[in-house]
Amino acid sequence: MKKQHLFIGGKHTESVKYTTLQAPYSGETLAEVASASAEETEAAIAAAVKARKAMRQMPAHQRADLLYKLSAMLEERKEEAARIVALEAAKPITAARGEIDRTIETYRFAAEEAKRLTGETVPMDAAKGGEGRIGYTMRQPLGVIGAITPFNFPMNLVAHKVGPALAAGNTIVLKPAEQTPLSAYYIANLLQEAGLPDGALNVVSGDGKTIGDVLVSHPDVAYLTFTGSPAVGTNIRSNAGLKRVTLELGSNAAVIIDKDVDLDKVIPRSVTGAFTYQGQVCISLQRIYVHQSIAEPFIKRFAEAAEQVVIGDPLSEDTVVSALITSKDVQRTLDWIEEAKQAGATVVAGGEAEGGILRPTVLANVPRDAKVSCQEVFAPIVVINTVDSVEEGIQHVNNSMYGLQAGVFTNDIQTALRAVDDIEAGGVMINDIPTFRVDHMPYGGVKQSGIGREGVKYATEEMTELKFVMFNKN
């Protein structure tokens, strides 16, 4: 059986404790994975501190070359990488391949950003007393970055933290999700092969609280980037002190369907947004507000399409929906569906589980305070309610503790512009689903969806310190 050690200081290091990693779909044992202690996490931070000088002094073109080389190596081995993701996360293989393609592109974007970290000149003589002086800004790495990543995009969300950190000349201690550590160790091995200095990337798998508490409290960690639940994110921010933090904390993403849209285009796109990878996406389409004049045909056709979604083994080429990440999540979602039914919702498709797989589920007329509507479901469940206007839909979209991304389908430009102004979210997608994301766009939310922005350029800048320099010519 494979034994996966910690990766500290450029070496695979035995841990005092290991846990068994099982595939969510088949239950097969994938590996015995190291579970880092607080002391081992501190050793990883010490290795990152030791590597800071080498990364800080590395020229931008060398940092870019490392990241370009990583993306090229991943391109050569993408089927192997996709299989790892499919097995440990139960991500359907076609979706896993798509994630690897995005990961390759994310590292390429990071390579490009390594060469774009520029400052600006400041016109000193614009102020009285500034005559005879030259002023400019520059960006420098923060130092040690603590990164905590979730299970649902175990390659690409790692890339969104590791890529910008290295592009800016930082070092990293990465804590991957307990269910998906193999993806992170795979990237660490590739970066070592690419020539990354020892200690520039350290991977410590294991218990989130044990490792997270050390990363949050350690004085040598300058910045924390976390993707996960609002409860954990709030705790991180409360205890991080003066450390910088970026928090991406999830959503219950919504779309509004106006009366004048083409259902032949909107329905397939919305089905994709709701059910791809079991709905285990932060911006998975969870709430639909459809204009009452087209609600009946929309719901009927959407439910029919949901029933046609292929479920099964994540390694099957046809599978769209496979097992949820844990059996507890299956039971939780069934409980939430039952709660919605008791509150008056109608199940128009799905609503049942087959082993670890929840069938794609469509609920209509769901009360706003039902968990499947107001909380993050992270499962293949979508709720559809009718509205009399886009304006009413916007009110429902905003009536949420989250605000990551939202979508509006309409052919009226004035309606679209009003929606852009009025929707409370980090991103508004016009004539597309809220699940849309490409990896160089700014990405982040408002309210309990988090603070800060990802997207390679924006994350790279957040992982630097702005320094001002002044020369007195007199």
Coordinates of C-alpha atoms in Angstrom, one line a residue:
M1 CA 0.0 0.0 0.0
K2 CA 1.3 3.5 -0.9
K3 CA 2.4 5.5 2.1
Q4 CA 2.4 9.3 1.5
H5 CA 4.8 11.1 3.8
L6 CA 4.9 14.9 4.5
F7 CA 6.9 17.1 2.2
I8 CA 9.1 19.4 4.2
G9 CA 12.2 21.2 3.1
G10 CA 12.3 19.4 -0.3
K11 CA 12.2 16.0 1.3
H12 CA 9.5 13.4 2.0
T13 CA 9.5 13.2 5.8
E14 CA 7.9 10.4 7.8
S15 CA 5.2 11.5 10.2
V16 CA 4.3 10.2 13.7
K17 CA 0.8 9.5 12.5
Y18 CA -0.9 8.2 9.3
T19 CA -4.6 7.9 8.3
T20 CA -6.3 5.7 5.7
L21 CA -7.5 7.5 2.6
Q22 CA -10.4 5.9 0.8
A23 CA -12.1 6.6 -2.5
P24 CA -15.5 8.2 -1.9
Y25 CA -17.2 6.2 -4.7
S26 CA -15.6 2.7 -4.5
G27 CA -14.4 2.7 -0.9
E28 CA -11.1 1.3 -2.0
T29 CA -8.0 2.3 0.0
L30 CA -5.9 4.8 -2.0
A31 CA -3.0 5.4 0.5
E32 CA -1.9 5.8 4.1
V33 CA -1.4 9.5 4.4
A34 CA 0.7 11.4 6.9
S35 CA -1.3 13.5 9.5
A36 CA 1.0 16.3 10.6
S37 CA 1.3 17.3 14.2
A38 CA 1.7 20.8 15.4
E39 CA 5.4 20.3 15.8
E40 CA 5.7 18.9 12.2
T41 CA 3.7 21.9 10.9
E42 CA 6.2 24.2 12.7
A43 CA 9.0 22.3 11.0
A44 CA 7.4 23.1 7.7
I45 CA 7.2 26.8 8.5
A46 CA 10.9 26.7 9.6
A47 CA 11.8 25.2 6.2
A48 CA 9.8 27.9 4.5
V49 CA 11.6 30.6 6.5
K50 CA 14.9 29.1 5.6
A51 CA 14.0 29.2 1.9
R52 CA 12.8 32.9 1.9
K53 CA 16.1 34.4 0.9
A54 CA 16.5 32.1 -2.1
M55 CA 13.0 32.9 -3.4
R56 CA 13.3 36.6 -2.6
Q57 CA 16.5 36.9 -4.6
M58 CA 15.4 34.7 -7.5
P59 CA 15.0 36.9 -10.6
A60 CA 11.6 37.2 -12.0
H61 CA 12.5 35.4 -15.2
Q62 CA 13.6 32.4 -13.2
R63 CA 10.4 32.3 -11.2
A64 CA 8.5 32.5 -14.4
D65 CA 10.6 29.6 -16.0
L66 CA 9.8 27.4 -13.0
L67 CA 6.1 27.9 -13.3
Y68 CA 6.2 27.5 -17.1
K69 CA 8.1 24.2 -16.6
L70 CA 5.6 23.0 -14.1
S71 CA 2.7 23.7 -16.5
A72 CA 4.6 21.8 -19.3
M73 CA 5.2 18.8 -17.0
L74 CA 1.6 18.8 -16.0
E75 CA 0.5 18.9 -19.6
E76 CA 2.6 15.8 -20.3
R77 CA 1.1 13.9 -17.4
K78 CA -2.4 15.3 -17.3
E79 CA -4.2 11.9 -17.7
E80 CA -2.3 10.6 -14.6
A81 CA -3.1 13.8 -12.7
A82 CA -6.8 13.6 -13.7
R83 CA -7.0 10.1 -12.5
I84 CA -5.7 11.1 -9.1
V85 CA -8.4 13.8 -8.8
A86 CA -11.1 11.4 -10.0
L87 CA -10.2 8.7 -7.5
E88 CA -9.6 10.8 -4.3
A89 CA -12.4 13.4 -5.0
A90 CA -14.9 11.2 -6.9
K91 CA -14.8 13.9 -9.6
P92 CA -16.1 12.5 -12.9
I93 CA -13.1 11.9 -15.2
T94 CA -14.2 14.3 -17.9
A95 CA -14.5 17.1 -15.2
A96 CA -11.2 16.0 -13.7
R97 CA -9.5 16.5 -17.1
G98 CA -11.1 19.9 -17.4
E99 CA -9.7 20.8 -14.0
I100 CA -6.2 19.7 -15.0
D101 CA -6.5 21.8 -18.2
R102 CA -7.4 24.8 -16.1
T103 CA -4.6 24.1 -13.6
I104 CA -2.1 24.1 -16.5
E105 CA -3.4 27.5 -17.6
T106 CA -3.4 28.9 -14.0
Y107 CA 0.3 28.1 -13.6
R108 CA 0.9 29.7 -17.0
F109 CA -0.9 32.8 -15.9
A110 CA 1.2 32.8 -12.7
A111 CA 4.4 32.5 -14.8
E112 CA 3.3 35.6 -16.8
E113 CA 2.5 37.5 -13.6
A114 CA 5.9 36.9 -12.2
K115 CA 7.3 39.2 -14.9
R116 CA 4.5 41.9 -14.4
L117 CA 5.1 42.9 -10.8
T118 CA 5.7 46.6 -11.4
G119 CA 5.4 49.8 -9.3
E120 CA 4.7 53.3 -10.4
T121 CA 6.4 56.7 -10.3
V122 CA 5.0 59.3 -7.9
P123 CA 5.1 63.0 -9.0
M124 CA 6.8 64.3 -5.9
D125 CA 6.6 67.9 -7.0
A126 CA 2.8 67.8 -7.0
A127 CA 3.1 68.6 -3.3
K128 CA 4.7 71.7 -1.8
G129 CA 8.1 70.6 -0.5
G130 CA 8.4 67.7 -2.9
E131 CA 10.6 69.5 -5.4
G132 CA 13.9 67.9 -6.4
R133 CA 12.8 64.5 -5.4
I134 CA 12.1 61.2 -7.2
G135 CA 9.5 58.8 -5.8
Y136 CA 8.5 55.4 -7.0
T137 CA 6.8 52.2 -5.6
M138 CA 7.9 48.6 -5.8
R139 CA 6.4 45.3 -4.8
Q140 CA 8.3 42.8 -2.6
P141 CA 7.3 39.3 -1.4
L142 CA 5.6 39.0 2.0
G143 CA 7.6 36.0 3.1
V144 CA 5.9 32.8 4.2
I145 CA 2.4 32.1 2.9
G146 CA 0.0 29.8 4.7
A147 CA -2.4 28.2 2.3
I148 CA -5.4 26.0 3.1
T149 CA -7.3 24.4 0.2
P150 CA -10.6 22.4 -0.1
F151 CA -11.4 19.1 -1.7
N152 CA -13.5 20.1 -4.6
F153 CA -10.8 21.5 -6.9
P154 CA -7.7 19.8 -5.4
M155 CA -5.4 20.7 -8.3
N156 CA -6.7 24.1 -9.5
L157 CA -7.4 25.7 -6.2
V158 CA -3.9 24.7 -5.0
A159 CA -2.6 26.4 -8.2
H160 CA -4.5 29.5 -7.3
K161 CA -2.5 29.8 -4.1
V162 CA 0.8 28.2 -5.0
G163 CA 1.2 29.9 -8.4
P164 CA 0.7 33.5 -7.2
A165 CA 2.8 32.9 -4.1
L166 CA 5.8 31.6 -6.1
A167 CA 5.3 34.2 -8.8
A168 CA 5.7 36.9 -6.2
G169 CA 8.8 35.3 -4.7
N170 CA 7.2 33.9 -1.5
T171 CA 7.5 30.5 0.2
I172 CA 4.5 28.4 1.1
V173 CA 3.2 25.9 3.7
L174 CA 0.2 24.2 2.0
K175 CA -2.4 22.3 4.0
P176 CA -4.6 20.4 1.5
A177 CA -8.1 19.0 2.3
E178 CA -8.0 15.7 4.2
Q179 CA -9.8 13.9 1.4
T180 CA -7.6 15.2 -1.4
P181 CA -4.0 15.3 -0.3
L182 CA -2.5 13.2 -3.1
S183 CA -3.1 16.0 -5.6
A184 CA -1.1 18.5 -3.5
Y185 CA 1.8 16.1 -3.0
Y186 CA 1.8 15.4 -6.8
I187 CA 2.3 19.1 -7.5
A188 CA 5.1 19.3 -4.9
N189 CA 6.9 16.4 -6.6
L190 CA 6.6 18.1 -10.0
L191 CA 7.9 21.4 -8.6
Q192 CA 10.9 19.7 -7.0
E193 CA 11.6 18.1 -10.3
A194 CA 11.3 21.5 -12.0
G195 CA 14.0 22.9 -9.7
L196 CA 12.2 24.8 -7.0
P197 CA 14.5 25.5 -4.1
D198 CA 14.1 23.2 -1.1
G199 CA 11.6 24.6 1.4
A200 CA 9.9 27.0 -1.0
L201 CA 6.9 24.7 -1.0
N202 CA 6.0 22.5 1.9
V203 CA 3.0 20.2 2.1
V204 CA 1.5 19.1 5.4
S205 CA -1.7 17.0 5.3
G206 CA -3.9 16.1 8.3
D207 CA -6.3 17.6 10.8
G208 CA -7.5 21.0 9.8
K209 CA -7.6 22.4 13.3
T210 CA -4.2 21.1 14.4
I211 CA -2.4 22.5 11.3
G212 CA -4.6 25.6 10.9
D213 CA -4.1 26.8 14.5
V214 CA -0.3 26.7 13.9
L215 CA -0.5 28.6 10.6
V216 CA -2.8 31.2 12.1
S217 CA -0.8 31.8 15.2
H218 CA 2.8 31.4 14.0
P219 CA 4.7 34.7 13.9
D220 CA 6.6 33.7 10.8
V221 CA 3.5 33.2 8.6
A222 CA 2.8 36.6 7.0
Y223 CA -0.3 35.8 5.0
L224 CA -3.1 33.3 5.1
T225 CA -5.2 32.2 2.1
F226 CA -8.1 29.9 2.8
T227 CA -11.0 28.4 0.8
G228 CA -13.6 26.7 2.9
S229 CA -16.6 27.2 5.2
P230 CA -17.6 30.6 6.7
A231 CA -17.3 29.2 10.2
V232 CA -13.7 28.3 9.8
G233 CA -12.9 31.4 7.8
T234 CA -14.4 33.6 10.5
N235 CA -12.3 31.9 13.1
I236 CA -9.2 32.4 11.0
R237 CA -9.8 36.1 10.6
S238 CA -10.6 36.5 14.3
N239 CA -7.4 34.9 15.4
A240 CA -5.0 36.0 12.6
G241 CA -4.2 39.4 14.3
L242 CA -2.4 41.6 11.9
K243 CA -1.7 38.9 9.3
R244 CA -3.2 39.5 5.9
V245 CA -6.0 37.1 4.9
T246 CA -7.9 36.1 1.8
L247 CA -11.0 34.1 2.5
E248 CA -13.2 32.4 -0.1
L249 CA -16.1 31.0 1.9
G250 CA -18.8 29.7 -0.4
S251 CA -22.2 30.7 -1.6
N252 CA -25.7 29.6 -2.6
A253 CA -25.4 31.0 -6.1
A254 CA -28.5 32.2 -7.9
V255 CA -29.6 33.0 -11.4
I256 CA -32.6 35.0 -12.7
I257 CA -34.4 33.9 -15.8
D258 CA -36.1 36.8 -17.6
K259 CA -39.3 36.2 -19.7
D260 CA -37.6 36.9 -23.1
V261 CA -34.8 34.3 -23.1
D262 CA -34.3 31.3 -25.4
L263 CA -35.0 28.2 -23.2
D264 CA -33.2 26.0 -25.7
K265 CA -29.9 27.7 -24.6
V266 CA -30.7 28.6 -21.0
I267 CA -31.9 25.2 -19.8
P268 CA -28.8 23.1 -20.8
R269 CA -26.5 25.8 -19.5
S270 CA -28.4 25.9 -16.2
V271 CA -28.4 22.1 -15.8
T272 CA -24.6 22.2 -16.3
G273 CA -24.3 24.8 -13.6
A274 CA -26.4 22.9 -11.1
F275 CA -25.1 19.4 -11.5
T276 CA -21.6 19.4 -12.7
Y277 CA -19.3 17.5 -10.2
Q278 CA -22.3 16.8 -8.0
G279 CA -22.8 20.5 -7.3
Q280 CA -19.7 20.5 -5.2
V281 CA -18.6 23.9 -6.5
C282 CA -18.6 27.1 -4.5
I283 CA -20.5 28.8 -7.4
S284 CA -22.7 25.9 -8.3
L285 CA -26.1 27.0 -9.4
Q286 CA -28.3 26.4 -6.3
R287 CA -31.2 28.9 -6.7
I288 CA -33.2 29.7 -9.9
Y289 CA -35.7 32.6 -10.1
V290 CA -37.7 32.2 -13.3
H291 CA -40.2 34.7 -14.6
Q292 CA -43.8 33.4 -14.0
S293 CA -44.8 33.7 -17.7
I294 CA -42.3 30.9 -18.7
A295 CA -42.1 29.1 -15.3
E296 CA -44.2 26.1 -16.2
P297 CA -42.3 25.0 -19.4
F298 CA -39.0 25.9 -17.8
I299 CA -39.5 23.7 -14.7
K300 CA -40.9 20.8 -16.8
R301 CA -38.0 20.9 -19.3
F302 CA -35.4 21.4 -16.6
A303 CA -36.6 18.4 -14.6
E304 CA -36.6 16.3 -17.7
A305 CA -33.0 17.3 -18.4
A306 CA -32.1 16.5 -14.8
E307 CA -33.5 13.0 -15.1
Q308 CA -31.2 12.4 -18.1
V309 CA -28.0 13.3 -16.2
V310 CA -25.7 10.2 -16.1
I311 CA -24.7 9.1 -12.6
G312 CA -22.1 6.4 -11.7
D313 CA -18.4 5.6 -11.5
P314 CA -16.2 8.7 -11.7
L315 CA -13.8 6.9 -14.0
S316 CA -16.6 6.3 -16.6
E317 CA -16.4 8.6 -19.6
D318 CA -20.2 9.2 -19.5
T319 CA -20.6 10.0 -15.8
V320 CA -21.6 13.6 -14.8
V321 CA -22.6 13.0 -11.2
S322 CA -20.8 10.6 -8.9
A323 CA -20.6 10.1 -5.1
L324 CA -20.6 13.0 -2.7
I325 CA -17.4 13.4 -0.8
T326 CA -18.7 11.6 2.3
S327 CA -21.6 9.5 3.4
K328 CA -22.5 12.1 6.0
D329 CA -23.1 14.6 3.2
V330 CA -25.5 12.2 1.5
Q331 CA -27.6 11.9 4.7
R332 CA -27.4 15.7 5.3
T333 CA -28.7 16.5 1.8
L334 CA -31.5 13.9 2.2
D335 CA -32.5 15.6 5.5
W336 CA -32.5 19.0 3.9
I337 CA -34.7 17.7 1.0
E338 CA -37.1 16.2 3.6
E339 CA -37.2 19.5 5.5
A340 CA -38.1 21.4 2.3
K341 CA -40.9 18.9 1.5
Q342 CA -42.3 19.3 4.9
A343 CA -42.3 23.1 4.4
G344 CA -44.3 22.8 1.2
A345 CA -41.7 22.3 -1.6
T346 CA -42.3 19.9 -4.5
V347 CA -39.8 17.4 -5.6
V348 CA -40.0 17.5 -9.4
A349 CA -36.9 15.4 -10.1
G350 CA -34.5 13.2 -8.0
G351 CA -34.6 13.5 -4.3
E352 CA -33.2 10.0 -3.7
A353 CA -29.8 8.5 -3.1
E354 CA -28.1 5.4 -4.6
G355 CA -25.3 4.5 -2.2
G356 CA -23.1 7.5 -2.1
I357 CA -24.7 9.2 -5.0
L358 CA -27.5 11.7 -4.7
R359 CA -29.6 11.8 -7.8
P360 CA -29.8 15.2 -9.5
T361 CA -32.6 16.9 -7.6
V362 CA -35.0 19.7 -8.6
L363 CA -37.2 21.3 -6.0
A364 CA -40.0 23.8 -6.8
N365 CA -41.8 26.4 -4.6
V366 CA -39.2 26.2 -1.8
P367 CA -39.5 28.5 1.2
R368 CA -36.7 31.0 1.5
D369 CA -35.7 29.8 5.0
A370 CA -35.4 26.1 4.0
K371 CA -31.8 25.0 4.3
V372 CA -31.6 24.0 0.6
S373 CA -32.3 27.6 -0.2
C374 CA -30.6 29.7 2.4
Q375 CA -27.5 27.6 3.2
E376 CA -24.8 26.2 0.9
V377 CA -26.0 22.8 -0.2
F378 CA -22.8 21.6 -2.0
A379 CA -24.7 18.8 -3.7
P380 CA -26.7 18.2 -6.9
I381 CA -29.7 20.1 -5.7
V382 CA -31.3 23.1 -7.3
V383 CA -34.4 25.0 -6.2
I384 CA -36.7 26.8 -8.6
N385 CA -39.1 29.6 -7.6
T386 CA -41.1 31.9 -9.8
V387 CA -41.0 35.7 -9.8
D388 CA -43.1 38.4 -11.4
S389 CA -40.0 40.5 -12.5
V390 CA -36.3 40.6 -12.6
E391 CA -36.4 43.2 -9.9
E392 CA -38.2 40.8 -7.6
G393 CA -35.6 38.2 -8.5
I394 CA -32.8 40.6 -7.5
Q395 CA -34.5 41.0 -4.1
H396 CA -34.5 37.2 -3.6
V397 CA -30.9 36.9 -4.8
N398 CA -29.8 39.6 -2.3
N399 CA -31.8 38.1 0.5
S400 CA -28.9 35.8 1.4
M401 CA -26.0 35.8 3.8
Y402 CA -23.8 35.0 0.8
G403 CA -22.7 37.0 -2.2
L404 CA -20.1 35.3 -4.4
Q405 CA -21.4 35.2 -7.9
A406 CA -24.9 35.5 -9.6
G407 CA -26.3 35.3 -13.1
V408 CA -29.0 37.0 -15.1
F409 CA -30.4 35.8 -18.4
T410 CA -32.1 38.6 -20.2
N411 CA -32.3 40.2 -23.7
D412 CA -33.0 43.7 -22.3
I413 CA -29.8 45.8 -21.8
Q414 CA -31.4 48.2 -19.3
T415 CA -32.5 45.2 -17.2
A416 CA -29.0 43.8 -17.3
L417 CA -27.4 47.1 -16.3
R418 CA -29.8 47.5 -13.4
A419 CA -29.0 44.0 -12.3
V420 CA -25.3 44.7 -12.4
D421 CA -25.8 47.7 -10.2
D422 CA -28.2 46.2 -7.7
I423 CA -27.0 42.6 -7.2
E424 CA -24.9 42.2 -4.1
A425 CA -22.2 39.8 -5.2
G426 CA -18.5 39.8 -6.1
G427 CA -19.3 38.9 -9.7
V428 CA -22.4 39.2 -11.9
M429 CA -22.6 37.1 -15.1
I430 CA -25.0 38.5 -17.7
N431 CA -26.5 35.8 -20.0
D432 CA -24.6 33.1 -18.2
I433 CA -24.7 31.0 -15.0
P434 CA -23.0 32.1 -11.8
T435 CA -20.9 28.9 -12.1
F436 CA -18.8 30.5 -14.9
R437 CA -15.2 31.2 -14.0
V438 CA -11.9 31.5 -15.9
D439 CA -8.7 31.7 -13.9
H440 CA -7.4 35.1 -14.7
M441 CA -10.6 37.0 -13.7
P442 CA -11.0 38.5 -10.2
Y443 CA -12.9 36.1 -8.1
G444 CA -14.2 36.6 -4.6
G445 CA -17.3 37.6 -2.7
V446 CA -19.1 39.9 -0.3
K447 CA -20.9 39.3 3.0
Q448 CA -20.2 35.7 4.2
S449 CA -18.7 34.7 0.9
G450 CA -15.4 36.1 2.1
I451 CA -12.9 38.9 1.7
G452 CA -10.1 39.5 -0.8
R453 CA -9.9 38.4 -4.4
E454 CA -8.3 35.4 -6.2
G455 CA -7.6 35.3 -9.9
V456 CA -3.9 35.1 -10.6
K457 CA -3.0 38.7 -11.1
Y458 CA -5.0 39.9 -8.1
A459 CA -3.8 37.1 -5.8
T460 CA -0.2 37.8 -6.8
E461 CA -0.5 41.5 -5.9
E462 CA -2.1 40.6 -2.5
M463 CA 0.9 38.4 -1.7
T464 CA 3.3 41.3 -2.0
E465 CA 4.1 44.4 0.1
L466 CA 4.0 47.8 -1.5
K467 CA 7.2 49.7 -0.7
F468 CA 7.7 53.5 -1.4
V469 CA 11.2 54.8 -2.3
M470 CA 12.3 58.4 -2.4
F471 CA 15.5 60.0 -3.7
N472 CA 16.4 63.5 -2.8
K473 CA 18.4 65.0 -5.8
N474 CA 19.4 68.1 -3.8

